[in-house]
Coordinates of C-alpha atoms in Angstrom, one line a residue:
M1 CA 14.6 -10.1 12.6
S2 CA 17.4 -9.5 10.1
T3 CA 17.0 -7.8 6.8
A4 CA 17.3 -10.3 4.0
V5 CA 17.9 -7.6 1.4
A6 CA 20.8 -5.4 2.4
L7 CA 20.7 -1.6 1.9
S8 CA 22.5 -0.2 -1.0
A9 CA 26.2 0.9 -0.7
H10 CA 24.8 4.4 -1.1
P11 CA 21.9 4.6 1.5
A12 CA 20.8 8.0 0.3
D13 CA 20.3 6.7 -3.3
A14 CA 18.4 3.6 -2.0
N15 CA 16.2 5.9 0.2
R16 CA 15.5 8.2 -2.8
R17 CA 14.5 5.3 -5.0
G18 CA 12.4 3.8 -2.3
I19 CA 10.6 7.1 -1.7
I20 CA 9.8 7.6 -5.4
A21 CA 8.6 4.0 -5.7
M22 CA 6.4 4.3 -2.7
A23 CA 4.8 7.6 -3.7
A24 CA 4.2 6.3 -7.2
A25 CA 2.7 3.1 -5.8
M26 CA 0.3 5.1 -3.6
T27 CA -0.9 7.1 -6.5
L28 CA -1.6 4.0 -8.6
F29 CA -3.4 2.3 -5.6
I30 CA -5.7 5.3 -5.2
V31 CA -6.8 5.1 -8.9
N32 CA -7.2 1.4 -8.5
D33 CA -9.4 1.8 -5.4
A34 CA -11.6 4.3 -7.2
L35 CA -12.1 2.0 -10.2
I36 CA -12.9 -1.1 -8.2
K37 CA -15.2 0.9 -5.8
A38 CA -17.1 2.1 -8.9
A39 CA -17.4 -1.5 -10.2
A40 CA -18.4 -2.9 -6.9
Q41 CA -21.4 -0.6 -6.7
T42 CA -23.2 -2.8 -9.2
M43 CA -21.7 -6.3 -8.5
P44 CA -20.7 -8.5 -5.5
A45 CA -17.5 -7.4 -3.9
A46 CA -15.7 -10.8 -4.0
Q47 CA -16.6 -11.1 -7.7
A48 CA -15.1 -7.7 -8.4
I49 CA -11.9 -8.6 -6.5
F50 CA -11.7 -12.0 -8.3
I51 CA -12.1 -10.6 -11.8
R52 CA -9.6 -7.8 -11.2
G53 CA -7.3 -10.4 -9.8
L54 CA -7.5 -12.5 -12.9
F55 CA -6.5 -9.6 -15.0
A56 CA -3.7 -8.5 -12.7
T57 CA -2.3 -12.0 -12.4
T58 CA -2.2 -12.4 -16.2
L59 CA -0.4 -9.1 -16.5
V60 CA 2.2 -9.9 -13.9
F61 CA 2.7 -13.4 -15.4
V62 CA 3.3 -11.8 -18.8
A63 CA 5.9 -9.5 -17.1
V64 CA 7.5 -12.6 -15.5
V65 CA 7.9 -14.2 -18.9
A66 CA 9.1 -10.9 -20.5
M67 CA 11.7 -10.5 -17.8
G68 CA 13.1 -14.0 -18.1
Q69 CA 12.0 -15.0 -14.6
V70 CA 10.0 -18.2 -15.5
R71 CA 12.8 -20.3 -14.1
N72 CA 12.2 -18.6 -10.7
L73 CA 8.5 -19.5 -10.5
P74 CA 9.2 -22.4 -8.0
R75 CA 10.1 -19.5 -5.6
L76 CA 6.4 -19.0 -5.2
A77 CA 6.5 -21.9 -2.8
D78 CA 9.2 -20.1 -0.6
P79 CA 7.7 -19.9 2.9
H80 CA 8.5 -16.2 3.2
V81 CA 7.0 -15.4 -0.1
A82 CA 3.9 -17.5 0.7
F83 CA 3.5 -15.9 4.2
R84 CA 3.8 -12.4 2.7
A85 CA 1.1 -13.3 0.1
L86 CA -1.1 -14.5 3.0
L87 CA -0.7 -11.1 4.8
D88 CA -1.6 -9.4 1.5
V89 CA -4.7 -11.5 1.1
L90 CA -5.9 -10.6 4.6
C91 CA -5.2 -6.8 4.4
T92 CA -6.6 -6.6 0.8
F93 CA -9.9 -8.2 1.7
G94 CA -10.2 -6.3 4.9
Y95 CA -9.5 -3.0 3.3
L96 CA -11.6 -3.5 0.2
V97 CA -14.7 -4.7 2.1
A98 CA -14.4 -1.6 4.3
L99 CA -13.8 0.6 1.3
F100 CA -17.0 -0.6 -0.4
N101 CA -19.0 0.6 2.7
M102 CA -17.4 4.0 3.4
P103 CA -16.2 7.1 1.6
I104 CA -12.9 6.5 -0.2
S105 CA -11.3 9.6 1.4
I106 CA -12.0 8.2 4.9
A107 CA -10.9 4.7 4.1
T108 CA -7.7 6.0 2.6
A109 CA -7.1 8.3 5.6
I110 CA -7.4 5.3 8.0
N111 CA -5.0 3.4 5.8
M112 CA -2.5 6.2 6.1
A113 CA -1.9 5.0 9.7
A114 CA 0.3 2.3 8.0
P115 CA 3.5 4.6 8.2
L116 CA 3.2 4.7 12.0
A117 CA 2.9 0.9 12.1
I118 CA 5.8 0.5 9.8
C119 CA 7.9 2.9 11.9
V120 CA 7.2 0.9 15.1
L121 CA 7.8 -2.5 13.4
A122 CA 11.0 -1.2 11.8
V123 CA 12.4 -0.4 15.2
L124 CA 11.2 -3.6 16.9
L125 CA 11.9 -6.1 14.1
L126 CA 14.5 -4.6 11.8
R127 CA 16.5 -2.8 14.6
E128 CA 16.4 0.5 12.5
H129 CA 17.5 3.6 14.3
V130 CA 14.7 6.2 14.1
G131 CA 15.6 9.6 15.4
W132 CA 13.2 11.9 17.4
R133 CA 12.7 14.1 14.3
R134 CA 11.4 11.3 12.2
W135 CA 9.2 10.0 15.1
A136 CA 7.8 13.5 15.5
A137 CA 7.1 13.8 11.7
V138 CA 5.4 10.4 11.5
T139 CA 3.4 11.1 14.6
A140 CA 2.3 14.5 13.2
G141 CA 1.2 12.8 10.0
F142 CA -0.9 10.3 12.1
A143 CA -2.4 13.2 14.0
G144 CA -3.4 14.6 10.6
V145 CA -5.1 11.3 9.8
L146 CA -7.0 11.5 13.1
L147 CA -8.2 15.0 12.3
I148 CA -9.4 13.8 8.9
I149 CA -11.4 10.8 10.1
K150 CA -12.6 12.4 13.4
P151 CA -12.5 9.2 15.4
T152 CA -15.6 9.8 17.5
P153 CA -17.6 6.9 19.0
D154 CA -20.2 7.4 16.2
G155 CA -17.5 7.8 13.5
L156 CA -15.5 4.7 14.4
D157 CA -18.0 2.1 13.2
G158 CA -17.3 -1.5 12.4
W159 CA -16.2 -0.7 8.8
A160 CA -13.6 1.9 10.2
L161 CA -12.3 -0.7 12.7
L162 CA -12.0 -3.3 9.9
C163 CA -10.1 -0.8 7.8
L164 CA -7.8 0.0 10.7
G165 CA -7.1 -3.8 11.3
A166 CA -6.3 -4.1 7.5
T167 CA -3.9 -1.2 7.9
V168 CA -1.9 -2.8 10.6
L169 CA -1.6 -6.0 8.5
N170 CA -0.6 -3.7 5.6
G171 CA 2.4 -2.4 7.6
A172 CA 3.3 -5.9 8.7
R173 CA 3.3 -7.1 5.1
D174 CA 5.6 -4.3 4.1
I175 CA 8.1 -5.0 6.9
Y176 CA 7.9 -8.7 6.2
T177 CA 9.0 -8.0 2.6
R178 CA 12.5 -7.5 4.0
R179 CA 12.6 -11.1 5.2
I180 CA 12.5 -12.4 1.6
G181 CA 16.0 -13.1 0.2
A182 CA 17.5 -11.3 -2.7
H183 CA 17.5 -14.6 -4.7
V184 CA 13.7 -14.1 -5.1
S185 CA 13.0 -11.5 -7.8
S186 CA 10.5 -8.7 -7.0
I187 CA 8.3 -9.6 -9.9
V188 CA 7.9 -13.2 -8.5
I189 CA 6.8 -11.7 -5.2
T190 CA 4.3 -9.5 -7.0
L191 CA 2.9 -12.6 -8.8
A192 CA 2.5 -14.4 -5.5
T193 CA 0.5 -11.5 -4.2
T194 CA -1.9 -11.2 -7.2
L195 CA -2.2 -15.0 -7.4
G196 CA -3.0 -15.4 -3.7
V197 CA -5.7 -12.7 -3.6
T198 CA -7.3 -14.2 -6.8
L199 CA -7.3 -17.8 -5.5
V200 CA -9.0 -16.7 -2.3
A201 CA -11.5 -14.4 -4.0
G202 CA -12.7 -17.1 -6.4
P203 CA -14.5 -19.4 -3.9
V204 CA -15.9 -16.5 -2.0
A205 CA -17.3 -15.0 -5.2
I206 CA -19.0 -18.3 -6.0
A207 CA -20.4 -18.6 -2.5
E208 CA -21.8 -15.1 -2.7
G209 CA -23.5 -15.8 -6.0
W210 CA -22.1 -15.1 -9.4
R211 CA -23.9 -12.6 -11.5
P212 CA -23.6 -11.6 -15.2
I213 CA -20.9 -8.9 -15.9
A214 CA -21.6 -5.8 -18.0
W215 CA -19.0 -4.6 -20.4
H216 CA -18.5 -1.3 -18.5
E217 CA -17.8 -3.3 -15.2
L218 CA -15.3 -5.5 -17.0
S219 CA -13.5 -2.4 -18.5
L220 CA -13.3 -0.8 -15.0
L221 CA -11.8 -3.9 -13.5
A222 CA -9.4 -4.5 -16.4
T223 CA -8.2 -0.9 -16.0
A224 CA -8.0 -1.2 -12.2
S225 CA -5.8 -4.4 -12.6
V226 CA -3.1 -2.4 -14.5
F227 CA -2.8 0.1 -11.7
L228 CA -3.0 -2.6 -9.1
A229 CA -0.3 -4.8 -10.6
A230 CA 2.1 -1.8 -11.1
G231 CA 1.4 -0.6 -7.5
Y232 CA 2.1 -4.0 -6.0
H233 CA 5.4 -4.2 -7.8
L234 CA 6.5 -0.7 -6.8
V235 CA 5.7 -1.4 -3.2
V236 CA 7.9 -4.5 -3.2
I237 CA 10.7 -2.5 -4.8
A238 CA 10.2 0.4 -2.3
M239 CA 10.4 -1.9 0.7
R240 CA 13.4 -3.9 -0.4
G241 CA 15.7 -0.9 -0.5
G242 CA 16.2 2.1 1.7
E243 CA 15.1 2.4 5.4
A244 CA 11.7 0.9 6.0
S245 CA 10.7 3.6 8.5
L246 CA 11.6 6.4 6.0
V247 CA 10.2 4.9 2.8
G248 CA 7.0 3.8 4.6
A249 CA 6.3 7.4 5.7
F250 CA 5.5 8.3 2.1
R251 CA 2.4 6.2 2.1
Y252 CA 0.9 9.5 3.3
T253 CA 1.1 10.8 -0.3
G254 CA -1.9 8.7 -1.4
L255 CA -4.3 10.6 0.8
L256 CA -4.2 13.7 -1.4
G257 CA -5.1 11.7 -4.5
A258 CA -8.0 10.1 -2.6
L259 CA -9.4 13.4 -1.5
I260 CA -9.3 14.7 -5.1
I261 CA -10.9 11.6 -6.5
G262 CA -13.5 11.5 -3.7
Y263 CA -14.5 15.0 -4.5
V264 CA -14.5 14.7 -8.4
V265 CA -16.3 11.3 -8.6
W266 CA -18.5 11.1 -5.5
G267 CA -18.7 14.7 -4.4
E268 CA -17.1 14.0 -1.0
V269 CA -16.0 17.4 0.5
P270 CA -13.5 17.4 3.3
H271 CA -14.6 19.1 6.6
T272 CA -12.7 21.9 8.3
L273 CA -10.6 19.7 10.5
A274 CA -9.8 17.5 7.5
W275 CA -8.0 20.5 5.9
L276 CA -5.9 21.0 9.0
G277 CA -5.1 17.3 8.9
I278 CA -4.1 17.5 5.3
A279 CA -1.8 20.4 6.1
L280 CA -0.2 18.2 8.8
L281 CA 0.2 15.3 6.4
V282 CA 1.8 17.4 3.7
G283 CA 4.0 19.2 6.3
A284 CA 5.2 16.0 7.8
G285 CA 6.1 14.6 4.4
L286 CA 8.0 17.7 3.4
Y287 CA 9.9 17.8 6.7
I288 CA 10.9 14.1 6.3
L289 CA 12.2 14.9 2.8
H290 CA 14.1 17.9 4.2
R291 CA 15.7 15.8 6.9
E292 CA 16.7 13.2 4.4
R293 CA 18.5 15.8 2.3
V294 CA 20.3 17.1 5.4
R295 CA 21.4 13.6 6.3
A296 CA 22.6 13.0 2.8
R297 CA 24.7 16.2 2.8
E298 CA 26.2 15.4 6.2
A299 CA 27.1 11.9 5.0
G300 CA 28.7 13.4 1.9
R301 CA 31.0 15.5 4.0
R302 CA 32.4 12.6 6.0

């Protein structure tokens, strides 16, 4: 599989922008997850996803107009754009349904397996060269995830497995982003994502049974949509520049925010092994950053 969007003439700059975009996106997604989880405690899950999707799609469409990209709306029918949107629909529904039935810190921890999936797919499909140091750091981060979720036979229930399946699809979606040509703007790809999730959630919400919406639920979902739309756009930007295996590793940054929110909002306290896992995650991320700086310095001397 060839990369449709070439790396920048300055790979270190592209990697830096991708890392910042990915870390910011993960922070936004965690806040979004907390808000929609709170809303879904008092309303059907599909209805919450649909209403949030309506808000998010409207916001992104306004951004499309503001950025002068209306003429590019026919690109929504591009097969690569449509397939990426389908992957996003599947991983979004899988992850959110699991999230509504398990602690946010555990769901997020499982979702942090995505960097390992991205790293493997980047090698197999994008032909990226991943050195042993990066493999070691990504694997250490995944080991941290395992320590946090404690995958015992009792712990790995159906919801955890559903979350893991959504995580694999998440990684595939991010890698597939590289197949979309540069002629398709990132904001149009973002619109395809929010629109796809909303169109699928609508019929499911009606089938589940629509219920009246309270103002506080509506405000939670409206706020969540802002974080969601921005996060979607940043992920697209992150995965269209820089090395996928490197940028994808910074999905791990979202776990720390999830642990904080889980404790503050739901009183979820990490267990002893989880703290060791967190240390591994943080250490892996810092080491990857360190190696990237070393590579940039070495490239500058050539």
